Amino acid sequence: MVTTNPVPRFPAGFLWGVSTSAHQIEGSAGTRERSVWDAFTDRPGRVSDGSTAAVACDHCRRYREDVALLAGLGVGAYRFSVSWPRVDSPGGLDFYDRLTDELCAAGVRPVPTLFHWDLPLGLDWRERDTAARFAAYAARVADRLGDRVSTWITLNEPAEHTLLGHALGVHAPGERLLFDALPVAHHQLLAHGLAVRALRAAGATGIGIANSHGPTWPASDDPTDREAAGFYDVLLNRMFADPLLLGRYPDGIGGLMPGDVAADLAVIAEPLDFYGVNYYAPTRVGAPAGERQFGAELPFSVRRIEGRPVTDSGWPVVPEALTELLTGFRARYGDRLPPVLITENGCAYDGLDDQARIAYLDGHLRALHEALAAGVDVRGYFVWSLLDNFEWAEGYTRRFGLVHVDFATQRRTPKASYGWFRDVLRAQA
Ligand code: FCB
């Protein structure tokens, strides 16, 4: 049930926004170079509905209409991603130039993410050199957009890109390397650090990263369950946050990474202006249960969280775990934790009268407010997503938008949640 109490008041200057990513909305695939996602979706059976993102939301051609939707919503900021393969094509930066101008004219702060999983085809995160190439590309984008952009995000969710794309093979590039995927994590972190330096050298300020995080709950108090959950927590949370915020890998991990790890960590730990957190749900984890998960024998098993509603993605709705996550971060990282932005939070539900999404967002805003009350310095919140879009291996079968997209006609229709979020923002103003 959606409570009728208004969402509590957030501090003045709190940044309200929505998020999207290039590959999931842009379309116009023929006007850019190919990415690992294009190659992946061309392989039969990789995307549940057999679709591709060749057209997606046709955003490259309809961006003015989409910026008008942002203005109507009243958000202060829009997080989008820049497609590296588009920037690699002739005139590829022109689109982001126009989009940035359109956002600025509408009074919406552009917040570009430089990598949201669409690696140019031919590049490989197992290669160290990809990190240096990423930093050079970041500098090119900063040279072009830097006069209008004051908030930059280097990478989106290197943990998911490592795990889903390279360890388990359910996302592009579809590698099933299991623990041999660890260099992919290290090279992305190195790419992040080199890009922070390159962006600052180009005069950019306001630089952060967007990492996926969620509490890991042991399936029981049994030591084998606790140990398995602790290991999962290292792989999904600490292996990314510790190097960035503490300048070291969790015990046992650094020795598995390639190259001069100590020297790389000094780059990776370059101070950040903010730390972006993408939060969806906690995970319950226990000892291996004897069955294969994701087609592999893993040293842990992901268990169901009982007694909670689930979204169309099957993800449990647990708003208070966002408070737990953020207060836990504050306790672990202390003053090393820069101001936090919630760079993604949202849910998949069908339908225009999406009361379940309103309940989800309402609950998470209250949980976020509790984290602020507990002393966590959170400066902004971005809903995933503005538009229904291409949800990776789930194709168009999961609708995360505040705005419905009819993929046959490209017609946009604001959902009930769009009106609700607009009213929340007005009340906060
Ligand atoms: C996140 C991704 C984003 C979107 C949401 C639902 O992991 O960053 O692109 O797919 O999940």
Short mmCIF file of C-alpha atoms and ligand atoms in Angstrom, two decimals, residues 24 116-117 156-157 278 280 315 344 384 391-392 400, ligand 1:
data_model
loop_
_atom_site.label_atom_id
_atom_site.label_comp_id
_atom_site.label_asym_id
_atom_site.label_seq_id
_atom_site.Cartn_x
_atom_site.Cartn_y
_atom_site.Cartn_z
CA GLN A 24 19.43 0.70 -23.73
CA HIS A 116 27.81 1.66 -19.34
CA TRP A 117 28.86 -1.77 -20.69
CA ASN A 156 28.69 1.93 -14.41
CA GLU A 157 28.69 -1.19 -12.25
CA ASN A 278 23.08 1.75 -7.61
CA TYR A 280 17.97 -2.57 -6.14
CA TRP A 315 13.85 -9.07 -7.21
CA GLU A 344 20.11 4.12 -9.73
CA TRP A 384 16.12 4.02 -12.94
CA GLU A 391 16.91 -4.45 -20.37
CA TRP A 392 20.01 -6.33 -21.52
CA PHE A 400 11.59 0.03 -15.59
C1 FCB B 1 21.47 -2.03 -13.47
C2 FCB B 1 22.03 -1.46 -14.74
C3 FCB B 1 21.01 -0.72 -15.57
C4 FCB B 1 19.67 -1.42 -15.58
C5 FCB B 1 19.23 -1.74 -14.18
C6 FCB B 1 17.87 -2.40 -14.10
O1 FCB B 1 22.26 -3.07 -13.03
O2 FCB B 1 23.08 -0.56 -14.44
O3 FCB B 1 21.53 -0.56 -16.86
O4 FCB B 1 19.73 -2.53 -16.38
O5 FCB B 1 20.18 -2.57 -13.57
#
